[in-house]
Coordinates of C-alpha atoms in Angstrom, one line a residue:
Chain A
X1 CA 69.1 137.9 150.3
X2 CA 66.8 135.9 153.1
X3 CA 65.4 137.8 155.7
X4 CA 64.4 137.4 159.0
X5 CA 61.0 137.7 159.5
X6 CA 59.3 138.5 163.3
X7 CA 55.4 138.9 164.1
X8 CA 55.0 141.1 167.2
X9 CA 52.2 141.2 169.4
X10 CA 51.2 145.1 170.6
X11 CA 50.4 145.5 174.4
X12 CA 48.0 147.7 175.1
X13 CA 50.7 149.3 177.3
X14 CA 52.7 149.9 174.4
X15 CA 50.7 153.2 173.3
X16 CA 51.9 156.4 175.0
X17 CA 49.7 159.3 176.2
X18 CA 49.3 160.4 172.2
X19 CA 47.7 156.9 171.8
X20 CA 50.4 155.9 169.8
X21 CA 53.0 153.1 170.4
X22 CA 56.0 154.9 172.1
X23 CA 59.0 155.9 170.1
X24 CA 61.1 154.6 173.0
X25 CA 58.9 151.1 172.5
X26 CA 59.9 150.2 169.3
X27 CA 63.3 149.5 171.0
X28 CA 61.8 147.0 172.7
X29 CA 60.1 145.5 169.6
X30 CA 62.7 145.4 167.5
X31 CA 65.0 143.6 170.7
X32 CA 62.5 140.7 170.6
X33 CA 63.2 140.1 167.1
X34 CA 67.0 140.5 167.6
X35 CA 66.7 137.4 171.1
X36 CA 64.4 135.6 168.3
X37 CA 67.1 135.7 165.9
X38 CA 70.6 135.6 168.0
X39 CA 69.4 133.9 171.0
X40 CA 66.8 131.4 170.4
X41 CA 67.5 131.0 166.8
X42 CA 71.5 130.9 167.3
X43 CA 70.8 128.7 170.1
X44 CA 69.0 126.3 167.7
X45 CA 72.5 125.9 165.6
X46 CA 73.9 125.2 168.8
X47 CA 75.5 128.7 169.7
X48 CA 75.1 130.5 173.0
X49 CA 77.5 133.1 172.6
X50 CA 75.6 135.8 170.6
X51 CA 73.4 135.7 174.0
X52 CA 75.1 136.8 176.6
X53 CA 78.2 137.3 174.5
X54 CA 77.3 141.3 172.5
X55 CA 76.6 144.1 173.6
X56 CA 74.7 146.7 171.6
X57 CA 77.4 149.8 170.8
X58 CA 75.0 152.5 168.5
X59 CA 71.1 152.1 167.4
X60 CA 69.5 154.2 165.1
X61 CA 66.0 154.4 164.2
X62 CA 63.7 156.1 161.9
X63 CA 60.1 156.8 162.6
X64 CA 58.0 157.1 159.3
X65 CA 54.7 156.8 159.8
X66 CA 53.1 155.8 164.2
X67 CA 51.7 152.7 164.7
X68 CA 48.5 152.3 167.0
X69 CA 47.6 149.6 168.8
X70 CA 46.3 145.7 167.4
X71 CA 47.3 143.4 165.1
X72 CA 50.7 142.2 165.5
X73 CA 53.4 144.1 163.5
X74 CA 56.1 142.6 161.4
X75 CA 59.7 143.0 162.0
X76 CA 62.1 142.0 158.9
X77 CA 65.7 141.6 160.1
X78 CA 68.6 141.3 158.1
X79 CA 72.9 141.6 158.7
X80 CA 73.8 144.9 157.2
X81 CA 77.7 144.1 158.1
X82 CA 79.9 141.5 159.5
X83 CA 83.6 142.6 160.7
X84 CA 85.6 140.5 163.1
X85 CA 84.9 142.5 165.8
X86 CA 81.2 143.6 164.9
X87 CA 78.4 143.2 163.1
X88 CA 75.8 145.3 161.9
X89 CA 71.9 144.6 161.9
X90 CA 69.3 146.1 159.8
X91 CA 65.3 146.3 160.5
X92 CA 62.3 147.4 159.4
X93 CA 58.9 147.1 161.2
X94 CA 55.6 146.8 159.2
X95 CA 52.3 147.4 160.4
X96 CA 49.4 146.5 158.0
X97 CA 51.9 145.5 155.4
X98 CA 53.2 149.2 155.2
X99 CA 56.4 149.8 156.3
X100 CA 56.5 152.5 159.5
X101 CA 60.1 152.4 160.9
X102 CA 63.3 150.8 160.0
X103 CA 66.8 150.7 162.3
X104 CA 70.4 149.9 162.8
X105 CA 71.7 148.0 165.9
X106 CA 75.6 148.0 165.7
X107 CA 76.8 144.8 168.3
X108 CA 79.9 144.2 169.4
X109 CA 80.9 140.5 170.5
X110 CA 82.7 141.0 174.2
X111 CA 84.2 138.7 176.8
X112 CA 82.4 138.8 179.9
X113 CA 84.8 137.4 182.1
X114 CA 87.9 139.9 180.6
X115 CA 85.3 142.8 180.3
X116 CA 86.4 143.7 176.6
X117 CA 85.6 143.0 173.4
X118 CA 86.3 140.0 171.2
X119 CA 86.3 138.7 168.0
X120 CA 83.2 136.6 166.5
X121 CA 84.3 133.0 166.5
X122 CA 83.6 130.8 163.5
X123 CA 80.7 129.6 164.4
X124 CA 78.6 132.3 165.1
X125 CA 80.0 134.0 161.4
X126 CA 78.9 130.9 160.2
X127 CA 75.2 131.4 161.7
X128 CA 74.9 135.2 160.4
X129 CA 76.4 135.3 157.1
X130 CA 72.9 133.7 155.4
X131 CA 71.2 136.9 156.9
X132 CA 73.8 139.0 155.3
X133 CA 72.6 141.3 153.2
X134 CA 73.9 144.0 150.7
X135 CA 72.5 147.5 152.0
X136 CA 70.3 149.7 149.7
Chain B
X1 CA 77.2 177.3 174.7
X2 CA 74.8 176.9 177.4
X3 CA 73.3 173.6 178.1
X4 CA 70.5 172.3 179.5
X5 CA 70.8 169.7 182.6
X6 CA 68.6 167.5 184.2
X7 CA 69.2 164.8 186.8
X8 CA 67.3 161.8 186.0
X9 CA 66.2 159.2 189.0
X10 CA 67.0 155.5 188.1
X11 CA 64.5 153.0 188.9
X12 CA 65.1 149.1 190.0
X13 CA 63.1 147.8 186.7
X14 CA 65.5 149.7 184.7
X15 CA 67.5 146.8 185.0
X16 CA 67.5 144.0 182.9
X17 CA 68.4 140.4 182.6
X18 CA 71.8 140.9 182.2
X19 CA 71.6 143.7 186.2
X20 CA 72.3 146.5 184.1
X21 CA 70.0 149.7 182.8
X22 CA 68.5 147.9 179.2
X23 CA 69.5 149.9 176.3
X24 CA 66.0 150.8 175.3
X25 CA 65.2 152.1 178.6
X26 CA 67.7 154.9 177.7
X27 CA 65.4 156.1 175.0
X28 CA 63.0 156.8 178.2
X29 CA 65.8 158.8 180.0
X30 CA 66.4 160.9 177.2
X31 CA 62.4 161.6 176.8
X32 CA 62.4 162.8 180.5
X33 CA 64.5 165.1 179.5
X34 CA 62.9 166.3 176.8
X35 CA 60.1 166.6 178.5
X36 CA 61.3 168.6 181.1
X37 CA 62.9 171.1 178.2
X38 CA 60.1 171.0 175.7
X39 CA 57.0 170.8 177.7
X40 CA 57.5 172.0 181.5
X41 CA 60.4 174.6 180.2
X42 CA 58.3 175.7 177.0
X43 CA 54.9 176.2 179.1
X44 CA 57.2 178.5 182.0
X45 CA 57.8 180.7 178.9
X46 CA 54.0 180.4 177.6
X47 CA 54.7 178.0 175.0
X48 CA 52.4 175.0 174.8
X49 CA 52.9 174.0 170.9
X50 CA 56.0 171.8 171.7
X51 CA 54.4 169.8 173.9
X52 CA 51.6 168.5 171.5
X53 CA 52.7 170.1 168.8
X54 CA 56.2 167.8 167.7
X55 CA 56.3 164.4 166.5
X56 CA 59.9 162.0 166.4
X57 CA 61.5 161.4 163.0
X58 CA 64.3 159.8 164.1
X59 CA 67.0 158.7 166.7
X60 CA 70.5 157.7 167.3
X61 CA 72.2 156.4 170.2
X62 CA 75.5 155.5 171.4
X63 CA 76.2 153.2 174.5
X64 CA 79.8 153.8 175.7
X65 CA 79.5 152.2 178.9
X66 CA 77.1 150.4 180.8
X67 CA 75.0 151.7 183.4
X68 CA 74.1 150.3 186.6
X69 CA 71.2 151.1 189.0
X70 CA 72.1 153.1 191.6
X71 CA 72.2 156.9 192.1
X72 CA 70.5 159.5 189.3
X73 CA 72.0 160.0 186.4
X74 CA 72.8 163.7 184.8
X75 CA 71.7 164.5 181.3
X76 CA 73.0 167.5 179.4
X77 CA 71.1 168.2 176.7
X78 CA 71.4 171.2 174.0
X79 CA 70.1 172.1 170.1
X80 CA 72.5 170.6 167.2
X81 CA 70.6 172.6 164.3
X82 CA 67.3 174.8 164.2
X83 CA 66.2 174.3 160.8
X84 CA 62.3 175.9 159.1
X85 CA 60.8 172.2 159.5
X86 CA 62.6 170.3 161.7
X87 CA 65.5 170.8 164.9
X88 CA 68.0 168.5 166.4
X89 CA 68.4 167.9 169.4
X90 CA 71.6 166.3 171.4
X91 CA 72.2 164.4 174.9
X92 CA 75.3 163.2 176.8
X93 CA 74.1 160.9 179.7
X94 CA 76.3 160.9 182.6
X95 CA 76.8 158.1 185.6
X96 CA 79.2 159.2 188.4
X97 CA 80.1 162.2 186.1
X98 CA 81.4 160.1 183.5
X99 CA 79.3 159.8 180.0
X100 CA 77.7 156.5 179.1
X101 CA 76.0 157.4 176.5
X102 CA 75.2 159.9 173.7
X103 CA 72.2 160.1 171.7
X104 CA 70.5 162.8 168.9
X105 CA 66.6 163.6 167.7
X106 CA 65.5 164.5 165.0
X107 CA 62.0 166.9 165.6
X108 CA 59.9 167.5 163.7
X109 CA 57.2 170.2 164.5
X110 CA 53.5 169.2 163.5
X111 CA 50.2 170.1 162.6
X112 CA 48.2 168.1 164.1
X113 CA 44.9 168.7 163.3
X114 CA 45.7 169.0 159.6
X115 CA 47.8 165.9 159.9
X116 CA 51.2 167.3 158.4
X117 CA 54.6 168.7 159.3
X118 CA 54.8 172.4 159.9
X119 CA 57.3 175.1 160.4
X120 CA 58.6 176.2 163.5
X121 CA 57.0 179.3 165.4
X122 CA 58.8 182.5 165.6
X123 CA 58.3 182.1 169.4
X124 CA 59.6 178.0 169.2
X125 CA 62.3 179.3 167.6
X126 CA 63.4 182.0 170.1
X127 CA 63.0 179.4 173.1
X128 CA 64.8 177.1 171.2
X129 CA 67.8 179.2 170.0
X130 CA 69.4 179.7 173.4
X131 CA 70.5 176.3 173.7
X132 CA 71.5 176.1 170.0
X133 CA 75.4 174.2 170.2
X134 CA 78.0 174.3 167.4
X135 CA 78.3 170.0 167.3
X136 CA 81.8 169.0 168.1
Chain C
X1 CA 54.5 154.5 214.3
X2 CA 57.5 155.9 212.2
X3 CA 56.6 155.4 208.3
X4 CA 59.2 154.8 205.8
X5 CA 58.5 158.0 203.7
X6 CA 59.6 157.9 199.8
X7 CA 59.4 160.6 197.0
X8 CA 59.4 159.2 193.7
X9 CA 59.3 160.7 190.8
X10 CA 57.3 160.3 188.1
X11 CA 57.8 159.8 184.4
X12 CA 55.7 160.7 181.3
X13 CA 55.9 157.2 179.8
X14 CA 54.1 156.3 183.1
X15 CA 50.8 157.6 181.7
X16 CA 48.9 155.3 179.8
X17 CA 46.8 155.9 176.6
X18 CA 44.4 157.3 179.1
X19 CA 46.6 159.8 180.0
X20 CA 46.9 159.2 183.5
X21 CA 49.7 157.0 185.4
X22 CA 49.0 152.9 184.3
X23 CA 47.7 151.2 187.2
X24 CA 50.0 148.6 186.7
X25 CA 53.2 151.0 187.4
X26 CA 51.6 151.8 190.6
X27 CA 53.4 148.7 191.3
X28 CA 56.5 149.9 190.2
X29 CA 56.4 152.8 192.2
X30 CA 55.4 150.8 195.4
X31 CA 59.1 148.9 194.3
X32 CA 61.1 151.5 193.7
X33 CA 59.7 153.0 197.7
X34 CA 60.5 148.9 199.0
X35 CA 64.3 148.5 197.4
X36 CA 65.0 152.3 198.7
X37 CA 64.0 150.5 202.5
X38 CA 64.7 147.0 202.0
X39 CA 67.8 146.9 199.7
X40 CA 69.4 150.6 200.3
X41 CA 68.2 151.0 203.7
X42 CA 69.3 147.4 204.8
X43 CA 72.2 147.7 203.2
X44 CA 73.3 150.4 205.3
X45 CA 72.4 148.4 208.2
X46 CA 74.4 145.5 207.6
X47 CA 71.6 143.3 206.1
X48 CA 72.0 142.4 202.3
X49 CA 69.9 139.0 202.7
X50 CA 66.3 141.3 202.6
X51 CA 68.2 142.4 199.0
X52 CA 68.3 138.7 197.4
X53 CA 66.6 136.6 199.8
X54 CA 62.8 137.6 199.4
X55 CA 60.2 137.4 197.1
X56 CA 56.6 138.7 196.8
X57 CA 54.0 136.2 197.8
X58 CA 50.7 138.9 197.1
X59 CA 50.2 142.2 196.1
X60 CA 46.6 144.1 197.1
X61 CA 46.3 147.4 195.8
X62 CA 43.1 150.0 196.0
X63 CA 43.1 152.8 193.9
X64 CA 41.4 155.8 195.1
X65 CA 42.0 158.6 192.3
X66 CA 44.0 158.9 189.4
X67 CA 47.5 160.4 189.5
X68 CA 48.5 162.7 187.0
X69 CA 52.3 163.0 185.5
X70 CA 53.8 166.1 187.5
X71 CA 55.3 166.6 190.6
X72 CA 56.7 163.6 192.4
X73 CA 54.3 161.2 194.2
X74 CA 55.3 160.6 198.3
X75 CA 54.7 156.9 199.2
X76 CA 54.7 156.4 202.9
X77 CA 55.7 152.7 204.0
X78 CA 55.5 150.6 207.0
X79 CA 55.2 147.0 208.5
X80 CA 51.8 145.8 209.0
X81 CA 52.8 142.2 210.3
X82 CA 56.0 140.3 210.8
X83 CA 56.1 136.7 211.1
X84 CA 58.8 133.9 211.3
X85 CA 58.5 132.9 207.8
X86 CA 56.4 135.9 206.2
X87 CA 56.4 140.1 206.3
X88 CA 53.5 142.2 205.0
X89 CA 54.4 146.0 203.7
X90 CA 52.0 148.1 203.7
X91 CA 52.2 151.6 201.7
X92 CA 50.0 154.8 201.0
X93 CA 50.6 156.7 197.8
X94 CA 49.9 160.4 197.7
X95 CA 49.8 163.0 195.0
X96 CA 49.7 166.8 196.2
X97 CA 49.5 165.5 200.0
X98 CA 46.1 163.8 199.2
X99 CA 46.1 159.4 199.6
X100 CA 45.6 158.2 196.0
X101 CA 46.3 154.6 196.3
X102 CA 46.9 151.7 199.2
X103 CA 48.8 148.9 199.0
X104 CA 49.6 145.3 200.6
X105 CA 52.7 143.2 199.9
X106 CA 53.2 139.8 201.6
X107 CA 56.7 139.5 201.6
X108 CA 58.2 136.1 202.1
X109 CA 62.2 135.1 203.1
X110 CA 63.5 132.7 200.8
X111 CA 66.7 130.8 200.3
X112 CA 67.9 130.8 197.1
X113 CA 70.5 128.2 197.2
X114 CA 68.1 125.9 198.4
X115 CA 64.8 127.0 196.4
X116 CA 62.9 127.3 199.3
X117 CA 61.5 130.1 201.8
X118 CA 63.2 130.3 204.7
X119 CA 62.9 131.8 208.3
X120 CA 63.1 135.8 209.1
X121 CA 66.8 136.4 210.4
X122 CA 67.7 138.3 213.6
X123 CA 69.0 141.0 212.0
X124 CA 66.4 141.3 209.5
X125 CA 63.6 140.9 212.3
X126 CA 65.5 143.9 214.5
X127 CA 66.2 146.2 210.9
X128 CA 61.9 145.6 210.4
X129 CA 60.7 145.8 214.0
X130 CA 60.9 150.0 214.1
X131 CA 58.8 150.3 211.3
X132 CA 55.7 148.3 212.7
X133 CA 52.3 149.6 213.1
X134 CA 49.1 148.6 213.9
X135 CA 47.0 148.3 211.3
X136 CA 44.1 150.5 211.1
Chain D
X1 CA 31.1 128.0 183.9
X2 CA 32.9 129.0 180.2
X3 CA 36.0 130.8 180.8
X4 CA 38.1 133.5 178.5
X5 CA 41.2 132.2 177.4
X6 CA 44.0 134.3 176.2
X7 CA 47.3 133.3 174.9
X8 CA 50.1 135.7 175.5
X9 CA 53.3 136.2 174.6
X10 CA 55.9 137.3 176.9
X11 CA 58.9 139.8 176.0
X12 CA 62.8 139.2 177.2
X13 CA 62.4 142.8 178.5
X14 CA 59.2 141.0 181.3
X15 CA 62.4 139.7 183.1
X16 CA 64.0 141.8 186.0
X17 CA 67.3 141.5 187.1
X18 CA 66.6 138.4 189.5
X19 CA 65.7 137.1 185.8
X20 CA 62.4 136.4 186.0
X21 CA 59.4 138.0 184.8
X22 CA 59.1 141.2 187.3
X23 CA 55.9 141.0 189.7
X24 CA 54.6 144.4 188.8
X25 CA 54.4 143.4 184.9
X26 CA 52.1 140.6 185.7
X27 CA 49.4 143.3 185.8
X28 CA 50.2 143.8 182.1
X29 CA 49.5 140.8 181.3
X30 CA 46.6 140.6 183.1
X31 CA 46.1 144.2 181.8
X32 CA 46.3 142.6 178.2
X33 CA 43.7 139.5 178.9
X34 CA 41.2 142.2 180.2
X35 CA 41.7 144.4 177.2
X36 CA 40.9 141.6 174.8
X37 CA 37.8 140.5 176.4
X38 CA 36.3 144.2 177.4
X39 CA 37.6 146.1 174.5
X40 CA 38.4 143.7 171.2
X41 CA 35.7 141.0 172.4
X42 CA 32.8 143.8 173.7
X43 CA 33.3 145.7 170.7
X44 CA 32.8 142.8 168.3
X45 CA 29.2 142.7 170.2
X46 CA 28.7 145.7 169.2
X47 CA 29.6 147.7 173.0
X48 CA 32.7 149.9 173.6
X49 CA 31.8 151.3 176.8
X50 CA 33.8 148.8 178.8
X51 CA 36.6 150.3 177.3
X52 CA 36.7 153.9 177.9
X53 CA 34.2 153.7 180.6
X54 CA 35.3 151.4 183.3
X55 CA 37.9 151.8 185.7
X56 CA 40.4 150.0 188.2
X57 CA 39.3 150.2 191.7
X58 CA 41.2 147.5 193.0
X59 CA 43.5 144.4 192.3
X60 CA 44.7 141.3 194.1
X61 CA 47.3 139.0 192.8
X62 CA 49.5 136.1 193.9
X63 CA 52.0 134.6 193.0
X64 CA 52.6 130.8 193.3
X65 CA 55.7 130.3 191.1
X66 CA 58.3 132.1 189.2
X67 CA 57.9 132.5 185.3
X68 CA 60.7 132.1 183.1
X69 CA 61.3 134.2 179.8
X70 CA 60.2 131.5 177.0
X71 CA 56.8 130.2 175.5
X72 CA 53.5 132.8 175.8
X73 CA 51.6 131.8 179.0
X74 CA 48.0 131.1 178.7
X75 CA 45.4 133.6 180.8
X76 CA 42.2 132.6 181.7
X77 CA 39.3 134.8 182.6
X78 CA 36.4 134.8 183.9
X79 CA 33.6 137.1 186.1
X80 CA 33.3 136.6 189.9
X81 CA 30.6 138.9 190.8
X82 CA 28.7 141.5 188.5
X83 CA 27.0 144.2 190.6
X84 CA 24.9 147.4 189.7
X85 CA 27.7 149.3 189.8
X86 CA 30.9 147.0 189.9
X87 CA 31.9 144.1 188.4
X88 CA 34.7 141.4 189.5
X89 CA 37.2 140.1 187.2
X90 CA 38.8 136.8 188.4
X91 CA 42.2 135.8 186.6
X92 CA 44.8 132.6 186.8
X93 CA 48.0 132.6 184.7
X94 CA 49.6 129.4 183.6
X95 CA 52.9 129.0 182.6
X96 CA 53.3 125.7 180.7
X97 CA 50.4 124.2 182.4
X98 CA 50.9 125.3 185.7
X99 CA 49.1 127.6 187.2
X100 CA 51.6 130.3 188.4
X101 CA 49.8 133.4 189.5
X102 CA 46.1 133.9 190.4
X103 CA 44.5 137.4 190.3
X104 CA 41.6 139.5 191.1
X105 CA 40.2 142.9 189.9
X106 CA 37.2 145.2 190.8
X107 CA 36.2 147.4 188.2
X108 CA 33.6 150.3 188.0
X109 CA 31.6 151.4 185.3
X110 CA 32.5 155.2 184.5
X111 CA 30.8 158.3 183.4
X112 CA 33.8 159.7 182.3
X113 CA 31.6 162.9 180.8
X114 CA 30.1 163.7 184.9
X115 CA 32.8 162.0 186.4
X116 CA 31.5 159.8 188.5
X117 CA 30.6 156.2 188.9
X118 CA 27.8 154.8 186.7
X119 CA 25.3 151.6 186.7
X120 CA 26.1 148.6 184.0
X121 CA 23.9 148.9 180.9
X122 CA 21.7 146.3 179.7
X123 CA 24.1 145.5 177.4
X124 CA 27.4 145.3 179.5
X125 CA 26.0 143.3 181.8
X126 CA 24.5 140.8 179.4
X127 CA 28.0 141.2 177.7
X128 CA 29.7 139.9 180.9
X129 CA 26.8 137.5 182.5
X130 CA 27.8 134.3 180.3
X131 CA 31.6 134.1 181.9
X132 CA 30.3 134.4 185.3
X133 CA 31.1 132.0 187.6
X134 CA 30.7 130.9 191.3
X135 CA 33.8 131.8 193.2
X136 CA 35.5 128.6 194.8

C-alpha cells in the first residue's frame, strides 16, 4: 500500500481565463508524475520500455474542488490494476493538503516497430506491482 | 439526433515527443468545441450564463487511435443527459473521417457569486435540449 | 513585395489569467504561420530540408495591443534578409485588420547529421527569394 | 550587480516534436522567472502593482543551445534600464551550467483603470533599483 508521491510546481500559465488552473492542465500535471514514475523512475531499475513502450488507451478525471495558482501541488500515484496486456493507474492531486482531483490512466504496453500491442514483460511487472494497490 | 460539428485546426506544438497530437492536448480540442456550443452558440440565442456560469466536474476520454498533425480535425459533439443540476455532454473526434477519439463531461451549472452549484435555467435547458442524444 | 498571408485561429486556452491572448503564444502563432510556409509550402515545392534542417537562432517580437479570443488573427509573413548561412522572417499580426504585434525570426540552416549549421541550398534560396522585401 | 535567480523545473510536455524544449515555451519560462520576482517577490515588499499593472511591450531572445527534457534549468534575472515610464528586464537561462538562451523584455507600467501607460511609483522603482545592472 506505498504510494507514489509527486510535488508539482504551478506555472503561472497554467491558470485559465477564470484564473484557475485549466481543467485540460491537470492532464499535463498528472503526465509528469506518470514520466516521474514509469520513465525516470523505471529507468532507475534499469527499464526503458514503459517509456516509449505504452500508450495511454482511456483517462478519467474528477474535478472536486479548482486549484489557483502557487505552491506546488501534490500528486499521489498508485497501480489500480495490472493485466498482461494493461495496467491501470490511479491519482489524486492535493493542493494545500486537501485533496482537489483524482484520475484514471488506463496504458496499454505496445510494440512500436509491429504497431500493436503487447504484453508487459517480467520486468517491468516486477517494477509496478509495489505500487499496486487495492482500489477503494 | 442532431449533432453539433465543429472543425478544429491543428497546430505544430500539438505534437509531442513521441510526433504525434499529446493526449492532454485533446482535452483542449474538446474545450474548443465547447466553447463554440456553450458560449458563441449560447450568446447567438441570448444566453450568456453558460459561458461563466458552468464549472467541470469531470471527464473521460478514450484514445482509439493516434493523431498526427496535419489537416483539421472534425468534432461531433451532442447532450448525453440534461439532468436539474448537472448535463452530459459527449464528443467523437475525427481525423480523415475516421474517429480517434471519444470523450464525455460532466457540467455542472454554477452560481458563482454565491459560490455553489445551481440548477439549470428554463432557457439553458431549451438551448440545450435540441442536441439531447439517446447514448448508444 | 508578395507577403506570405496566414489565418490562424485562435483558441480560448490562448488567453491568459489576464484574459487576453499570453504573449508567449504570440510565438506559437508566429509558428504555426512559418511551418504553413516553410514545411507545407516547401513541401509542395520539392524542399523538405527547410522542414528538419533549421532552427531558430532569435526571436524579436513588439507587441502593440492586446488580442482578444474571437475571430481568427491574419499574420502576414515575408523575408527580410537571406544570407548563405542565415534567413530572417519577418511577420505582422493583425486582429480585425488592425497590426497588433511584429515579429523577427533569425532563422539558421543546420545539418542535423552533422550538429552543425550549414549553408542555404539552391532550392531553398530560389523557394525564399519571391518572398523578399525591403525592410521598412 | 546582485542578480535574481530562479530555479525551474521543466515539464516532458516543454519538448516539441524535434524533442527539445519548443522555442516559443522559453517565454514561459522566462514568463515564470518574471512572475516570481514582480509578483511573489514585490508583494512580499509589500507592492502588487507590478503585477496587474505592467505590461509586455517587447521581447528579445536567443537561443545558443538546445535544451533537453531533464533537470530544472536555473534563470537569472536582473534590470537593464529602469525609466519613467519603462523598465528593462534582462534574462540568461542555463541549462546545467551552460548558458543556453539569453533574453530581453521591455515592460510598461499600466493604468489599467484609464488605460493607458503610467509612471513607476516610488516604490516600484526602489523595488527594482537594487538588481540593476550595467548592460555589457
Amino acid at each position: 500500500m506505498s504510494r507514489f508521491t509527486y510535488q508539482c510546481a504551478l506555472r503561472w500559465s497554467d491558470m485559465d481565463a477564470y484564473g484557475h488552473v485549466n481543467n485540460a492542465r491537470f492532464l499535463t500535471l498528472y503526465e509528469e508524475a506518470r514520466v516521474a514514475m514509469m520513465f525516470d523512475g523505471a529507468r532507475d531499475a534499469g527499464i526503458t520500455s514503459l517509456e516509449e513502450g505504452v500508450v495511454i488507451a482511456r483517462h478519467e478525471i474528477d474535478y472536486l474542488r479548482p486549484v489557483d495558482y502557487g505552491h506546488p501541488v501534490r500528486i499521489d500515484m498508485w497501480l489500480e490494476e495490472i493485466r498482461p496486456s494493461r495496467f491501470v493507474v490511479g491519482y489524486e492531486l492535493f493542493d494545500d493538503g486537501v485533496v482537489a482531483s483524482r484520475a484514471r490512466s488506463v496504458c496499454v504496453p505496445f510494440d512500436l516497430a509491429a504497431g500493436r500491442p503487447r504484453r508487459l514483460t517480467d520486468a517491468e511487472r516486477e517494477f509496478l506491482t509495489p505500487w499496486l494497490e487495492s482500489t477503494s
